[in-house]
């Protein structure tokens, strides 16, 4: 998990939600172990406005949305692609015609108008165009 050596999580979303900081709520390490995705979201309705994402469970730095995408979400998502589902990634990479569907098509971490698209990020990874970092 970025900024928290020795800490792991069950999902990328768990990391993202755990490190989110609100007006009325700091980090929530309990989100790291959620495997069902039920109850994983932390909302402004319950905790107030999002202040940023903490750079680690014990971090003192709050990252803005774009910085958090670049320093938390993208490295975590890429790590999963390379270390947990690399066999599936290679299977997809071998396909000649592949269609990936998602609710959005946003693969640009700088574009905060819509959430990042898992399909767009996977497509970028498969084609060696990961945002800001070459795919190995």
Short mmCIF file of N, CA and C in Angstrom, two decimals:
data_model
loop_
_atom_site.label_atom_id
_atom_site.label_comp_id
_atom_site.label_asym_id
_atom_site.label_seq_id
_atom_site.Cartn_x
_atom_site.Cartn_y
_atom_site.Cartn_z
N UNK A 1 0.84 -1.17 0.00
CA UNK A 1 0.00 0.00 0.00
C UNK A 1 0.89 1.24 0.00
N UNK A 2 0.65 2.17 -0.93
CA UNK A 2 1.49 3.36 -0.98
C UNK A 2 1.55 4.09 0.36
N UNK A 3 2.74 4.52 0.73
CA UNK A 3 2.99 5.31 1.93
C UNK A 3 2.78 4.54 3.24
N UNK A 4 2.52 3.27 3.18
CA UNK A 4 2.31 2.46 4.38
C UNK A 4 3.02 1.11 4.23
N UNK A 5 4.33 1.10 4.37
CA UNK A 5 5.09 -0.13 4.20
C UNK A 5 4.57 -1.26 5.09
N UNK A 6 4.49 -2.45 4.50
CA UNK A 6 4.06 -3.62 5.24
C UNK A 6 2.55 -3.77 5.38
N UNK A 7 1.80 -2.80 4.88
CA UNK A 7 0.34 -2.85 4.97
C UNK A 7 -0.21 -3.29 3.62
N UNK A 8 -1.16 -4.21 3.65
CA UNK A 8 -1.79 -4.66 2.41
C UNK A 8 -3.30 -4.48 2.51
N UNK A 9 -3.96 -4.66 1.39
CA UNK A 9 -5.41 -4.49 1.33
C UNK A 9 -6.01 -5.55 0.44
N UNK A 10 -7.30 -5.77 0.60
CA UNK A 10 -8.01 -6.75 -0.21
C UNK A 10 -8.39 -6.20 -1.58
N UNK A 11 -8.41 -4.87 -1.73
CA UNK A 11 -8.82 -4.29 -3.01
C UNK A 11 -8.25 -2.89 -3.19
N UNK A 12 -8.22 -2.45 -4.43
CA UNK A 12 -7.80 -1.09 -4.75
C UNK A 12 -8.79 -0.10 -4.12
N UNK A 13 -10.07 -0.40 -4.24
CA UNK A 13 -11.10 0.48 -3.67
C UNK A 13 -10.96 0.58 -2.16
N UNK A 14 -10.55 -0.50 -1.53
CA UNK A 14 -10.32 -0.48 -0.09
C UNK A 14 -9.24 0.50 0.30
N UNK A 15 -8.16 0.54 -0.47
CA UNK A 15 -7.08 1.50 -0.23
C UNK A 15 -7.59 2.91 -0.42
N UNK A 16 -8.30 3.14 -1.53
CA UNK A 16 -8.81 4.47 -1.87
C UNK A 16 -9.75 4.99 -0.78
N UNK A 17 -10.66 4.15 -0.33
CA UNK A 17 -11.62 4.57 0.69
C UNK A 17 -10.96 4.71 2.06
N UNK A 18 -10.03 3.83 2.38
CA UNK A 18 -9.36 3.88 3.69
C UNK A 18 -8.59 5.18 3.88
N UNK A 19 -7.98 5.69 2.83
CA UNK A 19 -7.13 6.87 2.96
C UNK A 19 -7.87 8.19 2.74
N UNK A 20 -9.16 8.11 2.43
CA UNK A 20 -9.95 9.32 2.22
C UNK A 20 -10.19 10.02 3.57
N UNK A 21 -10.01 11.34 3.57
CA UNK A 21 -10.18 12.14 4.78
C UNK A 21 -11.32 13.14 4.56
N UNK A 22 -12.22 13.17 5.52
CA UNK A 22 -13.40 14.03 5.45
C UNK A 22 -13.36 15.08 6.56
N UNK A 23 -14.28 16.03 6.49
CA UNK A 23 -14.44 17.01 7.57
C UNK A 23 -14.66 16.32 8.91
N UNK A 24 -15.46 15.25 8.92
CA UNK A 24 -15.81 14.58 10.17
C UNK A 24 -15.30 13.14 10.21
N UNK A 25 -14.19 12.87 9.55
CA UNK A 25 -13.67 11.51 9.58
C UNK A 25 -12.30 11.41 8.94
N UNK A 26 -11.39 10.76 9.64
CA UNK A 26 -10.03 10.58 9.13
C UNK A 26 -9.94 9.22 8.43
N UNK A 27 -8.76 8.67 8.29
CA UNK A 27 -8.56 7.39 7.63
C UNK A 27 -9.37 6.30 8.33
N UNK A 28 -9.67 5.24 7.60
CA UNK A 28 -10.42 4.11 8.16
C UNK A 28 -9.76 2.82 7.68
N UNK A 29 -8.82 2.33 8.47
CA UNK A 29 -8.08 1.11 8.12
C UNK A 29 -8.99 -0.10 7.98
N UNK A 30 -10.18 -0.05 8.53
CA UNK A 30 -11.12 -1.16 8.41
C UNK A 30 -11.54 -1.43 6.98
N UNK A 31 -11.42 -0.43 6.11
CA UNK A 31 -11.81 -0.60 4.71
C UNK A 31 -10.81 -1.47 3.95
N UNK A 32 -9.61 -1.63 4.48
CA UNK A 32 -8.57 -2.40 3.79
C UNK A 32 -8.90 -3.89 3.69
N UNK A 33 -9.66 -4.40 4.62
CA UNK A 33 -9.97 -5.82 4.63
C UNK A 33 -11.29 -6.20 3.99
N UNK A 34 -12.04 -5.22 3.49
CA UNK A 34 -13.34 -5.50 2.90
C UNK A 34 -13.17 -6.28 1.60
N UNK A 35 -13.77 -7.46 1.52
CA UNK A 35 -13.66 -8.28 0.31
C UNK A 35 -14.98 -8.34 -0.46
N UNK A 36 -16.07 -8.02 0.19
CA UNK A 36 -17.37 -8.13 -0.46
C UNK A 36 -17.77 -6.87 -1.21
N UNK A 37 -17.09 -5.77 -0.98
CA UNK A 37 -17.39 -4.45 -1.54
C UNK A 37 -18.66 -3.87 -0.92
N UNK A 38 -19.32 -4.59 -0.04
CA UNK A 38 -20.49 -4.08 0.65
C UNK A 38 -20.02 -3.20 1.79
N UNK A 39 -20.53 -1.98 1.83
CA UNK A 39 -20.17 -1.05 2.90
C UNK A 39 -18.78 -0.46 2.77
N UNK A 40 -18.18 -0.54 1.60
CA UNK A 40 -16.81 -0.05 1.44
C UNK A 40 -16.76 1.47 1.21
N UNK A 41 -17.79 2.03 0.61
CA UNK A 41 -17.79 3.46 0.29
C UNK A 41 -17.93 4.30 1.55
N UNK A 42 -17.25 5.43 1.56
CA UNK A 42 -17.38 6.44 2.62
C UNK A 42 -17.89 7.70 1.93
N UNK A 43 -19.01 8.23 2.38
CA UNK A 43 -19.68 9.28 1.64
C UNK A 43 -19.69 10.63 2.34
N UNK A 44 -19.84 11.67 1.52
CA UNK A 44 -19.93 13.03 2.05
C UNK A 44 -21.21 13.21 2.87
N UNK A 45 -22.25 12.47 2.53
CA UNK A 45 -23.51 12.56 3.28
C UNK A 45 -23.28 12.21 4.76
N UNK A 46 -22.43 11.25 5.00
CA UNK A 46 -22.19 10.81 6.37
C UNK A 46 -21.04 11.54 7.05
N UNK A 47 -19.98 11.87 6.28
CA UNK A 47 -18.76 12.40 6.89
C UNK A 47 -18.44 13.85 6.54
N UNK A 48 -19.26 14.49 5.71
CA UNK A 48 -18.96 15.86 5.31
C UNK A 48 -18.04 15.90 4.11
N UNK A 49 -17.61 17.07 3.75
CA UNK A 49 -16.79 17.25 2.54
C UNK A 49 -15.47 16.48 2.62
N UNK A 50 -15.02 16.01 1.46
CA UNK A 50 -13.72 15.34 1.37
C UNK A 50 -12.64 16.41 1.41
N UNK A 51 -11.67 16.22 2.30
CA UNK A 51 -10.55 17.15 2.43
C UNK A 51 -9.36 16.71 1.58
N UNK A 52 -9.30 15.42 1.28
CA UNK A 52 -8.19 14.88 0.50
C UNK A 52 -7.98 13.42 0.87
N UNK A 53 -6.86 12.89 0.43
CA UNK A 53 -6.46 11.53 0.78
C UNK A 53 -5.14 11.61 1.55
N UNK A 54 -5.09 10.91 2.66
CA UNK A 54 -3.88 10.92 3.48
C UNK A 54 -2.80 10.09 2.80
N UNK A 55 -1.59 10.59 2.83
CA UNK A 55 -0.44 9.87 2.27
C UNK A 55 0.00 8.82 3.29
N UNK A 56 -0.77 7.73 3.35
CA UNK A 56 -0.50 6.63 4.27
C UNK A 56 -1.38 6.68 5.49
N UNK A 57 -1.55 5.52 6.11
CA UNK A 57 -2.40 5.43 7.29
C UNK A 57 -1.94 6.33 8.42
N UNK A 58 -0.64 6.49 8.56
CA UNK A 58 -0.07 7.33 9.62
C UNK A 58 0.47 8.66 9.07
N UNK A 59 0.24 8.93 7.80
CA UNK A 59 0.80 10.11 7.16
C UNK A 59 0.23 11.42 7.69
N UNK A 60 1.01 12.46 7.52
CA UNK A 60 0.56 13.80 7.92
C UNK A 60 0.18 14.66 6.72
N UNK A 61 0.55 14.22 5.54
CA UNK A 61 0.27 14.97 4.32
C UNK A 61 -1.08 14.58 3.74
N UNK A 62 -1.88 15.59 3.36
CA UNK A 62 -3.13 15.35 2.65
C UNK A 62 -2.89 15.66 1.18
N UNK A 63 -3.22 14.71 0.33
CA UNK A 63 -3.06 14.87 -1.11
C UNK A 63 -4.37 15.35 -1.71
N UNK A 64 -4.29 16.27 -2.68
CA UNK A 64 -5.51 16.66 -3.38
C UNK A 64 -5.93 15.51 -4.30
N UNK A 65 -7.08 15.66 -4.93
CA UNK A 65 -7.69 14.57 -5.71
C UNK A 65 -6.77 14.05 -6.82
N UNK A 66 -6.20 14.94 -7.61
CA UNK A 66 -5.34 14.51 -8.72
C UNK A 66 -4.06 13.87 -8.18
N UNK A 67 -3.45 14.47 -7.17
CA UNK A 67 -2.24 13.89 -6.58
C UNK A 67 -2.54 12.52 -5.98
N UNK A 68 -3.70 12.37 -5.35
CA UNK A 68 -4.08 11.07 -4.78
C UNK A 68 -4.29 10.04 -5.87
N UNK A 69 -4.90 10.45 -6.97
CA UNK A 69 -5.05 9.51 -8.09
C UNK A 69 -3.68 9.04 -8.57
N UNK A 70 -2.75 9.98 -8.71
CA UNK A 70 -1.42 9.65 -9.23
C UNK A 70 -0.56 8.88 -8.23
N UNK A 71 -0.65 9.20 -6.96
CA UNK A 71 0.26 8.62 -5.97
C UNK A 71 -0.33 7.46 -5.16
N UNK A 72 -1.65 7.31 -5.20
CA UNK A 72 -2.29 6.22 -4.46
C UNK A 72 -3.02 5.27 -5.41
N UNK A 73 -4.01 5.79 -6.12
CA UNK A 73 -4.88 4.93 -6.93
C UNK A 73 -4.14 4.25 -8.06
N UNK A 74 -3.44 5.02 -8.90
CA UNK A 74 -2.76 4.42 -10.06
C UNK A 74 -1.68 3.41 -9.67
N UNK A 75 -0.80 3.72 -8.71
CA UNK A 75 0.19 2.70 -8.33
C UNK A 75 -0.44 1.44 -7.75
N UNK A 76 -1.51 1.60 -6.98
CA UNK A 76 -2.17 0.45 -6.38
C UNK A 76 -2.84 -0.40 -7.46
N UNK A 77 -3.55 0.24 -8.36
CA UNK A 77 -4.23 -0.48 -9.45
C UNK A 77 -3.21 -1.20 -10.33
N UNK A 78 -2.12 -0.50 -10.67
CA UNK A 78 -1.09 -1.11 -11.51
C UNK A 78 -0.43 -2.30 -10.80
N UNK A 79 -0.19 -2.16 -9.49
CA UNK A 79 0.42 -3.26 -8.74
C UNK A 79 -0.46 -4.50 -8.84
N UNK A 80 -1.76 -4.34 -8.70
CA UNK A 80 -2.68 -5.48 -8.80
C UNK A 80 -2.59 -6.11 -10.19
N UNK A 81 -2.58 -5.27 -11.23
CA UNK A 81 -2.48 -5.80 -12.60
C UNK A 81 -1.19 -6.59 -12.82
N UNK A 82 -0.10 -6.12 -12.22
CA UNK A 82 1.20 -6.76 -12.44
C UNK A 82 1.50 -7.92 -11.50
N UNK A 83 0.87 -7.93 -10.32
CA UNK A 83 1.24 -8.93 -9.32
C UNK A 83 0.13 -9.90 -8.92
N UNK A 84 -1.10 -9.55 -9.17
CA UNK A 84 -2.19 -10.43 -8.77
C UNK A 84 -2.97 -11.01 -9.94
N UNK A 85 -3.01 -10.32 -11.05
CA UNK A 85 -3.77 -10.82 -12.21
C UNK A 85 -2.94 -10.77 -13.49
N UNK A 86 -1.63 -10.90 -13.36
CA UNK A 86 -0.76 -10.80 -14.53
C UNK A 86 -1.07 -11.87 -15.57
N UNK A 87 -1.47 -13.06 -15.13
CA UNK A 87 -1.82 -14.11 -16.08
C UNK A 87 -3.06 -13.70 -16.90
N UNK A 88 -4.03 -13.10 -16.27
CA UNK A 88 -5.22 -12.63 -16.98
C UNK A 88 -4.88 -11.47 -17.91
N UNK A 89 -3.99 -10.59 -17.46
CA UNK A 89 -3.56 -9.47 -18.30
C UNK A 89 -2.90 -10.00 -19.57
N UNK A 90 -2.06 -11.00 -19.44
CA UNK A 90 -1.39 -11.57 -20.61
C UNK A 90 -2.39 -12.25 -21.54
N UNK A 91 -3.40 -12.90 -20.99
CA UNK A 91 -4.45 -13.50 -21.81
C UNK A 91 -5.17 -12.43 -22.61
N UNK A 92 -5.52 -11.34 -21.96
CA UNK A 92 -6.19 -10.23 -22.66
C UNK A 92 -5.28 -9.60 -23.70
N UNK A 93 -4.01 -9.44 -23.36
CA UNK A 93 -3.05 -8.82 -24.27
C UNK A 93 -2.91 -9.65 -25.55
N UNK A 94 -3.10 -10.95 -25.46
CA UNK A 94 -2.96 -11.83 -26.63
C UNK A 94 -4.18 -11.79 -27.55
N UNK A 95 -5.28 -11.25 -27.08
CA UNK A 95 -6.50 -11.17 -27.90
C UNK A 95 -6.32 -10.16 -29.03
N UNK A 96 -6.79 -10.53 -30.22
CA UNK A 96 -6.71 -9.61 -31.36
C UNK A 96 -7.81 -8.55 -31.31
N UNK A 97 -9.00 -8.95 -30.95
CA UNK A 97 -10.13 -8.03 -30.86
C UNK A 97 -10.69 -8.10 -29.45
N UNK A 98 -10.58 -7.01 -28.74
CA UNK A 98 -11.00 -6.98 -27.36
C UNK A 98 -11.83 -5.73 -27.11
N UNK A 99 -12.99 -5.90 -26.52
CA UNK A 99 -13.84 -4.78 -26.16
C UNK A 99 -13.97 -4.76 -24.64
N UNK A 100 -13.65 -3.61 -24.05
CA UNK A 100 -13.77 -3.43 -22.60
C UNK A 100 -14.87 -2.41 -22.35
N UNK A 101 -15.80 -2.74 -21.49
CA UNK A 101 -16.92 -1.85 -21.20
C UNK A 101 -16.84 -1.31 -19.78
N UNK A 102 -17.27 -0.06 -19.62
CA UNK A 102 -17.29 0.58 -18.32
C UNK A 102 -18.32 1.70 -18.36
N UNK A 103 -18.62 2.27 -17.22
CA UNK A 103 -19.60 3.37 -17.17
C UNK A 103 -19.03 4.65 -17.78
N UNK A 104 -17.72 4.84 -17.64
CA UNK A 104 -17.06 6.01 -18.23
C UNK A 104 -15.88 5.51 -19.06
N UNK A 105 -15.27 6.43 -19.79
CA UNK A 105 -14.10 6.08 -20.59
C UNK A 105 -12.89 6.91 -20.17
N UNK A 106 -12.92 7.46 -18.97
CA UNK A 106 -11.87 8.37 -18.51
C UNK A 106 -10.63 7.61 -18.04
N UNK A 107 -9.55 7.74 -18.78
CA UNK A 107 -8.27 7.17 -18.40
C UNK A 107 -7.25 8.23 -18.05
N UNK A 108 -7.70 9.48 -17.91
CA UNK A 108 -6.82 10.62 -17.63
C UNK A 108 -6.95 11.04 -16.18
N UNK A 109 -5.91 10.81 -15.37
CA UNK A 109 -6.01 11.17 -13.95
C UNK A 109 -6.19 12.67 -13.71
N UNK A 110 -5.86 13.48 -14.69
CA UNK A 110 -6.03 14.94 -14.55
C UNK A 110 -7.47 15.37 -14.78
N UNK A 111 -8.26 14.54 -15.44
CA UNK A 111 -9.65 14.87 -15.74
C UNK A 111 -10.53 14.43 -14.56
N UNK A 112 -10.90 15.41 -13.74
CA UNK A 112 -11.68 15.11 -12.55
C UNK A 112 -13.19 15.25 -12.78
N UNK A 113 -13.58 15.44 -14.03
CA UNK A 113 -15.01 15.61 -14.32
C UNK A 113 -15.78 14.29 -14.20
N UNK A 114 -15.08 13.18 -14.35
CA UNK A 114 -15.71 11.86 -14.19
C UNK A 114 -14.72 10.93 -13.48
N UNK A 115 -15.23 9.87 -12.87
CA UNK A 115 -14.32 8.91 -12.22
C UNK A 115 -13.40 8.25 -13.24
N UNK A 116 -12.26 7.78 -12.76
CA UNK A 116 -11.39 7.00 -13.63
C UNK A 116 -12.10 5.71 -14.03
N UNK A 117 -11.90 5.31 -15.26
CA UNK A 117 -12.51 4.10 -15.80
C UNK A 117 -11.56 2.93 -15.64
N UNK A 118 -12.04 1.87 -15.02
CA UNK A 118 -11.22 0.66 -14.90
C UNK A 118 -10.89 0.11 -16.28
N UNK A 119 -11.85 0.13 -17.18
CA UNK A 119 -11.62 -0.38 -18.54
C UNK A 119 -10.58 0.47 -19.26
N UNK A 120 -10.66 1.78 -19.11
CA UNK A 120 -9.69 2.67 -19.77
C UNK A 120 -8.29 2.43 -19.22
N UNK A 121 -8.18 2.29 -17.91
CA UNK A 121 -6.87 2.03 -17.31
C UNK A 121 -6.31 0.68 -17.76
N UNK A 122 -7.17 -0.33 -17.82
CA UNK A 122 -6.73 -1.64 -18.29
C UNK A 122 -6.28 -1.56 -19.74
N UNK A 123 -7.02 -0.85 -20.58
CA UNK A 123 -6.64 -0.69 -21.99
C UNK A 123 -5.29 0.02 -22.10
N UNK A 124 -5.08 1.05 -21.29
CA UNK A 124 -3.79 1.75 -21.31
C UNK A 124 -2.66 0.82 -20.88
N UNK A 125 -2.92 0.02 -19.88
CA UNK A 125 -1.91 -0.94 -19.41
C UNK A 125 -1.60 -1.98 -20.50
N UNK A 126 -2.63 -2.51 -21.11
CA UNK A 126 -2.45 -3.54 -22.15
C UNK A 126 -1.66 -3.02 -23.34
N UNK A 127 -1.78 -1.73 -23.62
CA UNK A 127 -1.12 -1.14 -24.79
C UNK A 127 0.14 -0.37 -24.44
N UNK A 128 0.60 -0.49 -23.20
CA UNK A 128 1.86 0.15 -22.81
C UNK A 128 1.78 1.66 -22.70
N UNK A 129 0.61 2.18 -22.37
CA UNK A 129 0.44 3.63 -22.28
C UNK A 129 -0.07 4.06 -20.90
N UNK A 130 0.38 3.40 -19.85
CA UNK A 130 -0.06 3.74 -18.49
C UNK A 130 0.19 5.23 -18.23
N UNK A 131 -0.76 5.91 -17.58
CA UNK A 131 -0.63 7.35 -17.38
C UNK A 131 0.64 7.78 -16.66
N UNK A 132 1.52 8.46 -17.39
CA UNK A 132 2.72 9.04 -16.81
C UNK A 132 3.87 8.10 -16.54
N UNK A 133 3.64 6.79 -16.68
CA UNK A 133 4.69 5.81 -16.35
C UNK A 133 4.66 4.72 -17.41
N UNK A 134 5.80 4.44 -18.04
CA UNK A 134 5.78 3.35 -19.02
C UNK A 134 5.51 2.00 -18.35
N UNK A 135 4.75 1.17 -19.01
CA UNK A 135 4.48 -0.18 -18.52
C UNK A 135 5.70 -1.03 -18.79
N UNK A 136 6.09 -1.82 -17.79
CA UNK A 136 7.30 -2.66 -17.93
C UNK A 136 7.00 -3.90 -18.71
#
